[in-house]
Short mmCIF file of C-alpha atoms and ligand atoms in Angstrom, two decimals:
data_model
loop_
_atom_site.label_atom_id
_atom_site.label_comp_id
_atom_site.label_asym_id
_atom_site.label_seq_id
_atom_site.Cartn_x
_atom_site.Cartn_y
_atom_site.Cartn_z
CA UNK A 1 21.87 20.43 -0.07
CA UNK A 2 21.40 22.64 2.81
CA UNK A 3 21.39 21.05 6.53
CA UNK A 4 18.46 20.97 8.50
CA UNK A 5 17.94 20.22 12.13
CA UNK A 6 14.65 19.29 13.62
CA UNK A 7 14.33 20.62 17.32
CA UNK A 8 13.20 19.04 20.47
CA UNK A 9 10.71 16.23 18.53
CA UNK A 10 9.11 13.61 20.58
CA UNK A 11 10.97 10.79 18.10
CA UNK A 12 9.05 7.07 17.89
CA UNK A 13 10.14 4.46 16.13
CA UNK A 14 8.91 0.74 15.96
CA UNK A 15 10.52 0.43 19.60
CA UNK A 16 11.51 3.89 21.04
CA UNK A 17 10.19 7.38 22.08
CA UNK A 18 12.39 9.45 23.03
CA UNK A 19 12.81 13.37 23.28
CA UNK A 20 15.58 14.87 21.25
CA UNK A 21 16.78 16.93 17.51
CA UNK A 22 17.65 15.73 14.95
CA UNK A 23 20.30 16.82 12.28
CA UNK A 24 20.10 16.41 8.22
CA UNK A 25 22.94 16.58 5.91
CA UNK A 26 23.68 15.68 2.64
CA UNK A 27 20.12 13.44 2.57
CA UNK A 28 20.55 11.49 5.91
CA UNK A 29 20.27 11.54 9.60
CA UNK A 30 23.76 12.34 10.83
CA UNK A 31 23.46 12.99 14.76
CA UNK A 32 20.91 12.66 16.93
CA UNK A 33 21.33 14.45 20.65
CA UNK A 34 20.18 16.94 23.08
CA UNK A 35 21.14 20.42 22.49
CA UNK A 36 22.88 19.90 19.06
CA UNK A 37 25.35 21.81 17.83
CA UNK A 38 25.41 23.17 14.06
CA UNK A 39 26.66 25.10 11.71
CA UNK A 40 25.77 28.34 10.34
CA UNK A 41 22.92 28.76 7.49
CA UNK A 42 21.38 24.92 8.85
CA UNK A 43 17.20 25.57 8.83
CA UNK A 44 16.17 24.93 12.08
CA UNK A 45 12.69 23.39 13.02
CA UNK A 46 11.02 23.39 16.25
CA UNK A 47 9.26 20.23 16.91
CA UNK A 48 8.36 21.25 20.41
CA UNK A 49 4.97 19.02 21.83
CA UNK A 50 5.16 17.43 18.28
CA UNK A 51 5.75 13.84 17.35
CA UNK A 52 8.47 13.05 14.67
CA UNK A 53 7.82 9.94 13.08
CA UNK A 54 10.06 8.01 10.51
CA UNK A 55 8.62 8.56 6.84
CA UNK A 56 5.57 6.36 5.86
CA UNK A 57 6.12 3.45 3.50
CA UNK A 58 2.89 2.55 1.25
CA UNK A 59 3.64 -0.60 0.79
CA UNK A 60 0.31 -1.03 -1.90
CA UNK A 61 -0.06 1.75 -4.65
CA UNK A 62 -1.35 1.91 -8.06
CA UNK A 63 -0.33 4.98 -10.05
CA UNK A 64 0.21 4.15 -13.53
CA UNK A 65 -2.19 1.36 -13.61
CA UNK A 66 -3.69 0.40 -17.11
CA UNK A 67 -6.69 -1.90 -15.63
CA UNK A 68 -9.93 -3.22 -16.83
CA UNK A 69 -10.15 -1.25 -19.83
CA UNK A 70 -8.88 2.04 -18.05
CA UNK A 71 -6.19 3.90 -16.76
CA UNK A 72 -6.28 4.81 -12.84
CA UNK A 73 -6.24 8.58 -12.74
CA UNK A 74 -2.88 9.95 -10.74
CA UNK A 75 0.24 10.44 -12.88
CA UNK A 76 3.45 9.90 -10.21
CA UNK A 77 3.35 13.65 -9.65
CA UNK A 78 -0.45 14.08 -8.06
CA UNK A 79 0.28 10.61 -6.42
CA UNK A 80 3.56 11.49 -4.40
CA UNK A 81 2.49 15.30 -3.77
CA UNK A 82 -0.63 13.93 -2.57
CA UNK A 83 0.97 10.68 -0.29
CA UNK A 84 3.41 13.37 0.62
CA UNK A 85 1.17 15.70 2.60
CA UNK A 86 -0.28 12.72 4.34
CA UNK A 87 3.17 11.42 5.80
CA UNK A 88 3.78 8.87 3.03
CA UNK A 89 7.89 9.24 1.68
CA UNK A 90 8.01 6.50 -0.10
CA UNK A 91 5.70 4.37 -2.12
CA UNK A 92 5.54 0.74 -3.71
CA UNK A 93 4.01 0.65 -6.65
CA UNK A 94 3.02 -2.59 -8.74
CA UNK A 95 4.46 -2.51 -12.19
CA UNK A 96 2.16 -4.90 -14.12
CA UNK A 97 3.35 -6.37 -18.04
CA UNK A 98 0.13 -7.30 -20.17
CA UNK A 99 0.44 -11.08 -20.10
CA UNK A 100 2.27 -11.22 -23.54
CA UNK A 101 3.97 -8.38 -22.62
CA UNK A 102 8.47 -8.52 -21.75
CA UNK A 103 8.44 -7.24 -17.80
CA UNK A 104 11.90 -5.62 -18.99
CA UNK A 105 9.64 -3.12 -21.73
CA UNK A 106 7.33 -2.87 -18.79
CA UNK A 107 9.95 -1.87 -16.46
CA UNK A 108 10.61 0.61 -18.72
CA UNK A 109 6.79 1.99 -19.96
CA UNK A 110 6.66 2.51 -15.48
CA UNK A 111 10.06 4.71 -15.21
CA UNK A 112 8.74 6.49 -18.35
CA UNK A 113 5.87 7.76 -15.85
CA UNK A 114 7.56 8.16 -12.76
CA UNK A 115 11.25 9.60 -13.54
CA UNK A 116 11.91 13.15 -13.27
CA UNK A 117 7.70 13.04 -11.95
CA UNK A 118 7.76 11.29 -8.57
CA UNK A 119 8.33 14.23 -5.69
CA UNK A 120 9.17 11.17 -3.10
CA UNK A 121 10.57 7.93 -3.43
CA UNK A 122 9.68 4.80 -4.94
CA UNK A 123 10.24 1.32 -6.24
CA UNK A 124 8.20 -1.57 -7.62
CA UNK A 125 6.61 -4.68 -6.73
CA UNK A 126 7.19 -6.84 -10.37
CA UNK A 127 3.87 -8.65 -11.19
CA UNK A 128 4.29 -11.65 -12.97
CA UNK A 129 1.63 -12.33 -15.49
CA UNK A 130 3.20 -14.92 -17.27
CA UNK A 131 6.17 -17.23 -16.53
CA UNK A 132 8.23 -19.19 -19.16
CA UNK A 133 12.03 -19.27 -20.05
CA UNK A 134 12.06 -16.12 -21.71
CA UNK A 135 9.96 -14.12 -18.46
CA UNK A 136 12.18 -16.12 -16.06
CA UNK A 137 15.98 -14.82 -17.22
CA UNK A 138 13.84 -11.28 -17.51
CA UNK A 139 12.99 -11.45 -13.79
CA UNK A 140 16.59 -12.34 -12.94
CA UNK A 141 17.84 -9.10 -14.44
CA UNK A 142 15.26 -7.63 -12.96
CA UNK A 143 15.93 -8.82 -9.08
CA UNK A 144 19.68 -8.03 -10.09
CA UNK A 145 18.56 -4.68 -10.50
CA UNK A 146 17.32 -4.18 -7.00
CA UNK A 147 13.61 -5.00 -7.48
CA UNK A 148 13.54 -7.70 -5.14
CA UNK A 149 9.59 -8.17 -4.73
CA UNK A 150 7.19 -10.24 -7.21
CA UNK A 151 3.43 -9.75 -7.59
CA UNK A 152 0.99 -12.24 -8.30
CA UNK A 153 -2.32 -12.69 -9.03
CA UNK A 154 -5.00 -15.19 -8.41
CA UNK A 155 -8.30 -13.26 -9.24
CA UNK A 156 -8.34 -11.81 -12.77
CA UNK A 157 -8.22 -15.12 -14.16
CA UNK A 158 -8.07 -14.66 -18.59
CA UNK A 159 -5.95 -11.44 -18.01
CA UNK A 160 -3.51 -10.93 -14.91
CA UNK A 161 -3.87 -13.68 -13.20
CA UNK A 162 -1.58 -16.79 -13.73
CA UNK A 163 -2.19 -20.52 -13.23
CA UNK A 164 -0.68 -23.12 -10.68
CA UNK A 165 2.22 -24.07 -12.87
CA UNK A 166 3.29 -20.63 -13.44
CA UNK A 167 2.33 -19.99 -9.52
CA UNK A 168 4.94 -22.59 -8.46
CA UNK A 169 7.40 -21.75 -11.15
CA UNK A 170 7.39 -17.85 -9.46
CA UNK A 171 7.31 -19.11 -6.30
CA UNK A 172 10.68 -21.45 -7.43
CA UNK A 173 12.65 -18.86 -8.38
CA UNK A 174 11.72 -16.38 -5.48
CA UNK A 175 13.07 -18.55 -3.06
CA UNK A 176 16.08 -19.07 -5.65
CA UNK A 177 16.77 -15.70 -5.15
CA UNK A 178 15.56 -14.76 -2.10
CA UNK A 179 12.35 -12.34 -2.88
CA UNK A 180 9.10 -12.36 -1.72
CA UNK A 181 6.35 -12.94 -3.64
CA UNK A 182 3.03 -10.89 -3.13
CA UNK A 183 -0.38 -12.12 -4.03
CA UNK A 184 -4.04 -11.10 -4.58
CA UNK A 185 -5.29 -14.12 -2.91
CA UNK A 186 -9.01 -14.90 -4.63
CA UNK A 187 -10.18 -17.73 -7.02
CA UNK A 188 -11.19 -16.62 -10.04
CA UNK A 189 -12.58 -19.68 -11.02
CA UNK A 190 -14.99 -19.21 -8.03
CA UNK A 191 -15.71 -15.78 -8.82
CA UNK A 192 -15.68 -15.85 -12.66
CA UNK A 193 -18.65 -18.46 -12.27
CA UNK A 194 -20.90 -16.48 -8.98
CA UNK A 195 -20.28 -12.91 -11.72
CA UNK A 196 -22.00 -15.36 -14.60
CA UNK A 197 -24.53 -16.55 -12.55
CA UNK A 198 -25.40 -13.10 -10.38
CA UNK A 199 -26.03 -11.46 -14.04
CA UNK A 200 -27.80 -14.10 -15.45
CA UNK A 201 -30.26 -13.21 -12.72
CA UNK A 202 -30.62 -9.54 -13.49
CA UNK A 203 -28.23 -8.31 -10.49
CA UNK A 204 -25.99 -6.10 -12.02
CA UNK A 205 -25.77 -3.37 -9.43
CA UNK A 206 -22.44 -2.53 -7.37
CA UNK A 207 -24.39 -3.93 -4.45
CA UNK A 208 -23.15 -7.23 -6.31
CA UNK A 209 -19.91 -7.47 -6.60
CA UNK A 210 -19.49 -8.40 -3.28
CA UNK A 211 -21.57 -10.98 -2.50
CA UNK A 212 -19.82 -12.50 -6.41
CA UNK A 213 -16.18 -12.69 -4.21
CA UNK A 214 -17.59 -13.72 -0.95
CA UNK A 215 -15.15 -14.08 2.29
CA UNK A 216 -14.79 -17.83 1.87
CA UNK A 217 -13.53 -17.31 -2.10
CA UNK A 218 -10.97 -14.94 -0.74
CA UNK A 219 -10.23 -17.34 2.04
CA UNK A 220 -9.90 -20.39 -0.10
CA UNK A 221 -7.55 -18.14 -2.47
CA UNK A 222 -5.39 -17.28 0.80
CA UNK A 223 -5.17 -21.17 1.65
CA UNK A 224 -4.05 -21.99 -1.77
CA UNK A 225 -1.21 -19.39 -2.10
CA UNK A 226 0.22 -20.26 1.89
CA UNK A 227 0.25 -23.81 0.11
CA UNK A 228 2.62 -22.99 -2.54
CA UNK A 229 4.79 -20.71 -0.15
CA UNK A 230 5.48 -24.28 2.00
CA UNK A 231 4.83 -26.25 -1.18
CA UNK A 232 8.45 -23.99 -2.97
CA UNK A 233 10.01 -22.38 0.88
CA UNK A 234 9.16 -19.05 -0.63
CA UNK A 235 8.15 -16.37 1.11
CA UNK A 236 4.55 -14.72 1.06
CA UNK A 237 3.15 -11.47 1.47
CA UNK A 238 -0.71 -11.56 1.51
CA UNK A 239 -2.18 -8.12 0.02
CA UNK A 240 -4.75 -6.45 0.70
CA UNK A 241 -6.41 -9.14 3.29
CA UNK A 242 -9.84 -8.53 4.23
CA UNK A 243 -12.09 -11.07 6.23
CA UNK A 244 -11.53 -12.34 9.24
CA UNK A 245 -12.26 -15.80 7.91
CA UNK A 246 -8.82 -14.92 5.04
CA UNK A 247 -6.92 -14.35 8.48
CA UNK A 248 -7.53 -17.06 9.61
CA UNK A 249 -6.33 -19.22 7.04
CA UNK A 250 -2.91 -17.32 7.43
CA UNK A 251 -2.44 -17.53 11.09
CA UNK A 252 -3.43 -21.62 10.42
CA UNK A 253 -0.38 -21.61 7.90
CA UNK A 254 1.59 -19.30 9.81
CA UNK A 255 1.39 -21.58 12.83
CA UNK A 256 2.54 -24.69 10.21
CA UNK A 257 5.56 -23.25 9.42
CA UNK A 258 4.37 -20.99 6.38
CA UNK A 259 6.69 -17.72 5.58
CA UNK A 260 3.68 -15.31 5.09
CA UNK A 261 2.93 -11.97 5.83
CA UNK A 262 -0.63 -10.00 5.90
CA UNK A 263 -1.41 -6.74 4.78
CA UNK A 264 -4.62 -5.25 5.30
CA UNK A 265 -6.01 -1.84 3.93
CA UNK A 266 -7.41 1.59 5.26
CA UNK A 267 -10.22 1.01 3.42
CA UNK A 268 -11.40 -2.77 5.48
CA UNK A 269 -10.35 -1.24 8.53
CA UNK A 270 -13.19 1.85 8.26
CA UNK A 271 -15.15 1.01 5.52
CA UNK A 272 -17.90 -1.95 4.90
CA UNK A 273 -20.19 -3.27 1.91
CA UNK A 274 -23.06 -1.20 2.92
CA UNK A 275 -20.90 1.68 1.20
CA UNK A 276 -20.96 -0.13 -2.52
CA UNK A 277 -25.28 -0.48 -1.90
CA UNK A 278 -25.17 3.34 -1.91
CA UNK A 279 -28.02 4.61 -4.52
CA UNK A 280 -27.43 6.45 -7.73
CA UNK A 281 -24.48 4.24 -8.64
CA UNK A 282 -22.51 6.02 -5.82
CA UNK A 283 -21.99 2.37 -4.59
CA UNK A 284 -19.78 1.72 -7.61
CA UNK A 285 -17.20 3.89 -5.97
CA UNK A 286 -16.89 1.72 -3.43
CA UNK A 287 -15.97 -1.34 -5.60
CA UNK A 288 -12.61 -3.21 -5.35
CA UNK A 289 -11.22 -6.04 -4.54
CA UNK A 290 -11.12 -8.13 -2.50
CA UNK A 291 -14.97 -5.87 -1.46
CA UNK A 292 -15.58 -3.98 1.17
CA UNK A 293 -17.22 -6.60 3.89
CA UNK A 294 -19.76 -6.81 6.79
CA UNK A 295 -18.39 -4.81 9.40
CA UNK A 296 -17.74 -7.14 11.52
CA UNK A 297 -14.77 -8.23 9.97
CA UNK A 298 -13.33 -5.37 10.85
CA UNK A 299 -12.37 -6.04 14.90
CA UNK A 300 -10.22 -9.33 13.69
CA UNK A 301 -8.42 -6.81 11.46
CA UNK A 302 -7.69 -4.73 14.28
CA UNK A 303 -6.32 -7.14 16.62
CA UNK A 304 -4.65 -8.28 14.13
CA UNK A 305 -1.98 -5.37 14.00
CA UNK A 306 -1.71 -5.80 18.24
CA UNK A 307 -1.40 -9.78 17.98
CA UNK A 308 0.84 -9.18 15.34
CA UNK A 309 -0.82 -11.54 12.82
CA UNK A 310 -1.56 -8.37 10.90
CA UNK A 311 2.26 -7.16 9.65
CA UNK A 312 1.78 -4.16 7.19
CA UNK A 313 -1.25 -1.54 6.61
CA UNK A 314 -1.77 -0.44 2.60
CA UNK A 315 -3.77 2.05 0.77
CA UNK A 316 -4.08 -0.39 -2.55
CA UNK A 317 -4.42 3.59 -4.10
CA UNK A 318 -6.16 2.82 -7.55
CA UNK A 319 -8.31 6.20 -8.37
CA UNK A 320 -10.96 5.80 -10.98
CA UNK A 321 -12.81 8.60 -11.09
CA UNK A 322 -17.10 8.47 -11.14
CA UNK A 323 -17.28 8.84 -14.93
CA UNK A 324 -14.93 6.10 -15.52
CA UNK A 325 -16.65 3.84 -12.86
CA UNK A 326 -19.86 4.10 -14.85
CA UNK A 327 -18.48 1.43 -17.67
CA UNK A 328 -20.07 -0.98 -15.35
CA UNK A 329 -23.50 1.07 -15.00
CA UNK A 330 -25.18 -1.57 -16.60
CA UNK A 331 -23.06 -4.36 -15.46
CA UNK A 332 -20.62 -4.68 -11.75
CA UNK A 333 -18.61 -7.35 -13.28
CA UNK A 334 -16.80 -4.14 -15.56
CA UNK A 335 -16.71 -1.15 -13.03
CA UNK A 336 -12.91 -0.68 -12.55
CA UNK A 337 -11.70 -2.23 -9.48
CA UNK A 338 -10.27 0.50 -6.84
CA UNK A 339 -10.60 3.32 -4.35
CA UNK A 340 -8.33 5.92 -3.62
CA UNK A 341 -6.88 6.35 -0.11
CA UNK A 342 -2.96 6.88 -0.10
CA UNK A 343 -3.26 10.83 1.29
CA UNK A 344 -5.41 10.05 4.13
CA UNK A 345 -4.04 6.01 4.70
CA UNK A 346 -1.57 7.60 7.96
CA UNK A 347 -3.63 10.10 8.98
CA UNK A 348 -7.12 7.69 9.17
CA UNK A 349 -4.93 4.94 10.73
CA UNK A 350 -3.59 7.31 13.63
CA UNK A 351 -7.34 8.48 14.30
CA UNK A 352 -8.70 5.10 14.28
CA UNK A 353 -5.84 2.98 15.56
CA UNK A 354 -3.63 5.13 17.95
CA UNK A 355 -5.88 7.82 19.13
CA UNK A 356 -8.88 5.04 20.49
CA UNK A 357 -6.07 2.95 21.79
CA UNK A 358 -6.44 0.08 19.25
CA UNK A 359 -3.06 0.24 18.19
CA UNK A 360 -0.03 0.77 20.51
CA UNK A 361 1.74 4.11 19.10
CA UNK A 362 5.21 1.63 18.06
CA UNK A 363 2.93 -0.64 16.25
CA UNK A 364 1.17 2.02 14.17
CA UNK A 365 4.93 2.95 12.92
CA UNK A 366 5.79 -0.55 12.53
CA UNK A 367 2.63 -1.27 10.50
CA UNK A 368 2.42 1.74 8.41
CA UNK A 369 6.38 1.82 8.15
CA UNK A 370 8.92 -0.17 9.61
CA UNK A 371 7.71 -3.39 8.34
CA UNK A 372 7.52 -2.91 4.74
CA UNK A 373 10.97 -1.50 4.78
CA UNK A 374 12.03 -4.99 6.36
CA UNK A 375 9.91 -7.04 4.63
CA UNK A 376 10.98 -5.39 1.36
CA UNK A 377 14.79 -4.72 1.36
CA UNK A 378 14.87 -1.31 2.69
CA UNK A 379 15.83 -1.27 6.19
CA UNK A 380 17.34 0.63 8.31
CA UNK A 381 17.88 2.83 4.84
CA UNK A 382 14.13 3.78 5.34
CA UNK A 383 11.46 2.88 8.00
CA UNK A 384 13.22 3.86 10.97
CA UNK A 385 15.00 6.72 12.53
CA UNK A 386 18.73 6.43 13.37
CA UNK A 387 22.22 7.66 12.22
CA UNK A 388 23.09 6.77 8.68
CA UNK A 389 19.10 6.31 7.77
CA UNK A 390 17.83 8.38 4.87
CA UNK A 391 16.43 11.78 6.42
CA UNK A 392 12.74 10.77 5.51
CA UNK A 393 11.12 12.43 8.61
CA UNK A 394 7.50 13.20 9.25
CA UNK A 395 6.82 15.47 11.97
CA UNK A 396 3.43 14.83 13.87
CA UNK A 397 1.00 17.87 14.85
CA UNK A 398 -1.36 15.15 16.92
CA UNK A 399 -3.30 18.46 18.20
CA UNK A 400 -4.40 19.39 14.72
CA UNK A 401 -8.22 19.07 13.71
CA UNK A 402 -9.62 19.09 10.14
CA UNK A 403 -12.04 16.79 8.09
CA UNK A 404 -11.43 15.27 4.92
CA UNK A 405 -13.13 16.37 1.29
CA UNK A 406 -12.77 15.53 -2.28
CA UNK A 407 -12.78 19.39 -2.54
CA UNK A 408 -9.59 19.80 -0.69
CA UNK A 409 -7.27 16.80 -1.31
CA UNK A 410 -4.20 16.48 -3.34
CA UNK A 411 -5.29 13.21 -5.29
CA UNK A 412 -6.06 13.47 -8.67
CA UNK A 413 -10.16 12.43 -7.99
CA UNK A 414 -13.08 13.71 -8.14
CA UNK A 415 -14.30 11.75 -4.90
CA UNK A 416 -13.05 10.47 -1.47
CA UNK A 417 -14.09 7.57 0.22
CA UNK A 418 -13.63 8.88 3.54
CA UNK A 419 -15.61 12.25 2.77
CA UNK A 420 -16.68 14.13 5.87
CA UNK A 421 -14.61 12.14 8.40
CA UNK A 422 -12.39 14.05 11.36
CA UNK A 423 -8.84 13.40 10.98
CA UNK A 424 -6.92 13.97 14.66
CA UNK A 425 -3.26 15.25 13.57
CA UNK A 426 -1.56 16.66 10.35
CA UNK A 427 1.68 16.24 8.99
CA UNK A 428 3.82 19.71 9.54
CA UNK A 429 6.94 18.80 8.02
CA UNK A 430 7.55 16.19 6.12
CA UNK A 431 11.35 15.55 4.47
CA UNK A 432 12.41 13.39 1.44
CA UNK A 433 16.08 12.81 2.34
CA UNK A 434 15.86 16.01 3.80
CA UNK A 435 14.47 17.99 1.53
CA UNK A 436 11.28 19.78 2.84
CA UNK A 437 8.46 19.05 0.56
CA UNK A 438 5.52 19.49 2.88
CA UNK A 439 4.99 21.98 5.48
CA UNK A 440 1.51 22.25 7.59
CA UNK A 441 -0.31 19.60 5.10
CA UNK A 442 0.49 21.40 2.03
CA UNK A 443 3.17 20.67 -0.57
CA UNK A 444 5.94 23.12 -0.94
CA UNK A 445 8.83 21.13 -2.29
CA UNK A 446 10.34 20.30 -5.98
CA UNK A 447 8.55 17.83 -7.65
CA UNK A 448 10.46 15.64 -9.45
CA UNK A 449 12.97 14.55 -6.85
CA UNK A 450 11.98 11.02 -5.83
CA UNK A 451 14.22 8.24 -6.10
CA UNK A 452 13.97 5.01 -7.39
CA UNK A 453 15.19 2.67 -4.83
CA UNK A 454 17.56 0.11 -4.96
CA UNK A 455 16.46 -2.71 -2.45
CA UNK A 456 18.42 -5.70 -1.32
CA UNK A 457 16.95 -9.62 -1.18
CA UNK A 458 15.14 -10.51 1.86
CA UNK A 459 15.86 -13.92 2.57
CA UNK A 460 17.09 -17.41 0.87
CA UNK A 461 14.94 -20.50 0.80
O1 LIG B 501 -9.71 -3.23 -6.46
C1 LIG B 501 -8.48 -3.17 -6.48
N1 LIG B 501 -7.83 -3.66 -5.47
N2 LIG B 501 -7.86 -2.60 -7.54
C2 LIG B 501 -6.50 -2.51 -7.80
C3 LIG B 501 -5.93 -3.79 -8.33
C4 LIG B 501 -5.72 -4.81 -7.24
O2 LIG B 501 -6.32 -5.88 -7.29
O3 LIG B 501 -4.98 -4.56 -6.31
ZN1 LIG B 502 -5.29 -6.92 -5.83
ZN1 LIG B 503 -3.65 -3.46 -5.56
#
């Protein structure tokens, strides 16, 4: 693989900004100095007055994702070109077994999509739809393997979600082994019986779907799950946390000795329920879960990331295009859950996090990288910048204007949520152990090249 040195970069990390190049070799950063010297036939890159940023982790992603009846829309090639040219090098993806299903044949049904597909890297969060025996000595194989996360679910009671015996049987054997467990953290009892009764009344728009998983479901779903992570000493990982009252049911079992982490979303940072009352059914692209919520959520979410209550920022990528939405035109309880965002997840969180001063320029890197390589088994192999780190580099052009369309985005949908916003910077380089796959925004690298990577456990209960 040919060398490449990146020139004169303003370099920031989770904790330093510094001024200097950078030189690739053989897929990782090997020195890092003023006025390098190297040899003949290495590309070089001038970074001058640009920022070079270690490459984005997605810590949330959907891309094969058979769900409520449907199949979200990417294939691992749109979804990596596309969280490519917005900064994103590597992405964690849920693999998800039917609930009678082996997770070893579903291990296999996700490589099947994304070997030989994915142009960056990847690896998988397991979800755990069902635990007995059998799924238990499966998931040990599994861990052994290097995927060292789990997934569960509360909400989707009847298809993914699992009950509290199962919950604390997970939860058991993560801190057995020393993975953390991530959770959608609403009650599906709760929300099974508001969906019944919202119908029964006649309200079947999108406008309802939120007000059938209101914040204090989702909050007494977030309560429950920090319970079993003190209950079993496992660790927790909150996904896709929305509500300020949700938060504050973490920090409460934070401060009680809980292991948990929160991740919030793109999407409940800029976005609120008013989008999903949109007319014509355009609300119903708005619909996922945990819903879009009254904007004033959204300043706890922010602080959040300063106080550090608020450890990781997702996308939760699950495209399902307008036609396939309308299966719930007559009823919200059956539009498929999701909204795309990986491309613009860096991009939207720079604008609206560093650039206003909400979020200090470390923390943005931390949030959007760092931390999900920690929390995950990847560090200092990805999320940061130093010697010996894969040479996954994103380099920064902060002065660069444009505004984001469905008519000019790499995902594979026919809408964007953030349509018509200004994005402040675009990515001009961005590397995949130092390959270069993107250059000003657009993909011009070899598809097929990710990696599926190995990750180590993260801690022992
Ligand atoms: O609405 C969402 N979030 N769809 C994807 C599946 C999930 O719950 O994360
Ligand atoms: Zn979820
Ligand atoms: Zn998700």
């Amino acid at each position: 693989m040919a060398s490449l040195v990146i020139r004169n970069g303003e370099i920031v990390t989770a904790s330093q900004r510094y001024v200097a190049d950078i030189l690739c070799d053989d897929g990782v950063i090997v020195a890092i100095g003023k006025h390098l010297d190297v040899a003949a036939g290495t590309e070089e890159y001038d970074a001058s007055g640009k920022f070079v940023f270690p490459g984005f982790i997605d810590p949330h992603t959907h891309v094969y994702l058979p769900f409520m009846g449907s199949f979200a829309c990417d294939t691992y090639e749109t979804a990596t070109i596309a969280a490519l040219c917005g900064g994103t090098t590597t992405l964690i993806d849920f693999c998800i077994p039917g609930r009678d299903e082996s997770p070893l044949a579903a291990i296999e049904t996700w490589r099947s999509k994304a070997e030989g597909n994915a142009a960056s890297d990847w690896t998988w969060h397991m979800a755990v739809t069902r635990f007995d025996d059998e799924v238990e000595r499966e998931l040990r194989q599994i861990v052994a393997s290097g995927i060292t996360s789990f997934k569960v679910f509360l909400a989707y009671g009847g298809a993914l979600g699992v009950d509290d015996k199962e919950l604390y049987g997970v939860m058991k054997l993560a801190a057995e082994l020393g993975v953390i467990v991530t959770a959608h953290c609403e009650n599906a009892d709760m929300i099974d019986a508001l969906q019944k009764r919202f119908v029964s009344e006649g309200k079947t728009g999108p406008e309802w779907h939120e007000p059938s998983r209101p914040t204090y479901v989702e909050a007494e779903g977030t309560r429950h799950f920090c319970t079993m992570a003190r209950l079993t000493g496992a660790h927790g990982y909150i996904v896709h946390l929305s509500c300020e009252e949700a938060l504050n049911e973490a920090i409460e079992a934070q401060l009680q000795g809980a292991n948990v982490w929160v991740e919030t979303l793109i999407q409940h940072l800029l976005l609120d329920n008013t989008h999903a009352e949109r007319p014509d059914f355009e609300g119903a692209n708005f619909v996922m879960s945990p819903p879009l919520r009254e904007k004033s959520n959204q300043d706890a979410l922010w602080a959040g990331f300063s106080k550090g209550m608020v450890a990781t920022l997702g996308s939760d990528h699950a495209p399902f295009n307008t036609e396939q939405k309308k299966m719930g035109k007559d009823n919200f309880c059956l539009i498929p859950n999701g909204i795309p965002s990986l491309e613009d997840r860096v991009r939207m969180f720079y604008t609206h996090g560093v650039e206003t001063g909400r979020v200090d320029i470390h923390r943005f890197v931390d949030a959007a990288s760092t931390q999900a390589a920690k929390l995950f088994g990847m560090f200092p192999k990805k999320g940061t910048i130093q010697l010996g780190s894969d040479a996954d580099l994103v380099v920064y052009d902060k002065e660069h204007r444009s505004t984001i369309s469905a008519k000019t985005h790499h995902m594979n949908i026919d809408y964007n949520p953030f349509e018509g916003y200004e994005v402040k910077g675009r990515c001009a380089l961005v590397t995949v152990r130092g390959t270069v796959q993107v250059r000003d925004g657009e993909f011009v690298g070899k598809k097929g090249i990710g990696k599926l990577i190995k990750r180590e456990p993260t801690h022992f209960g």
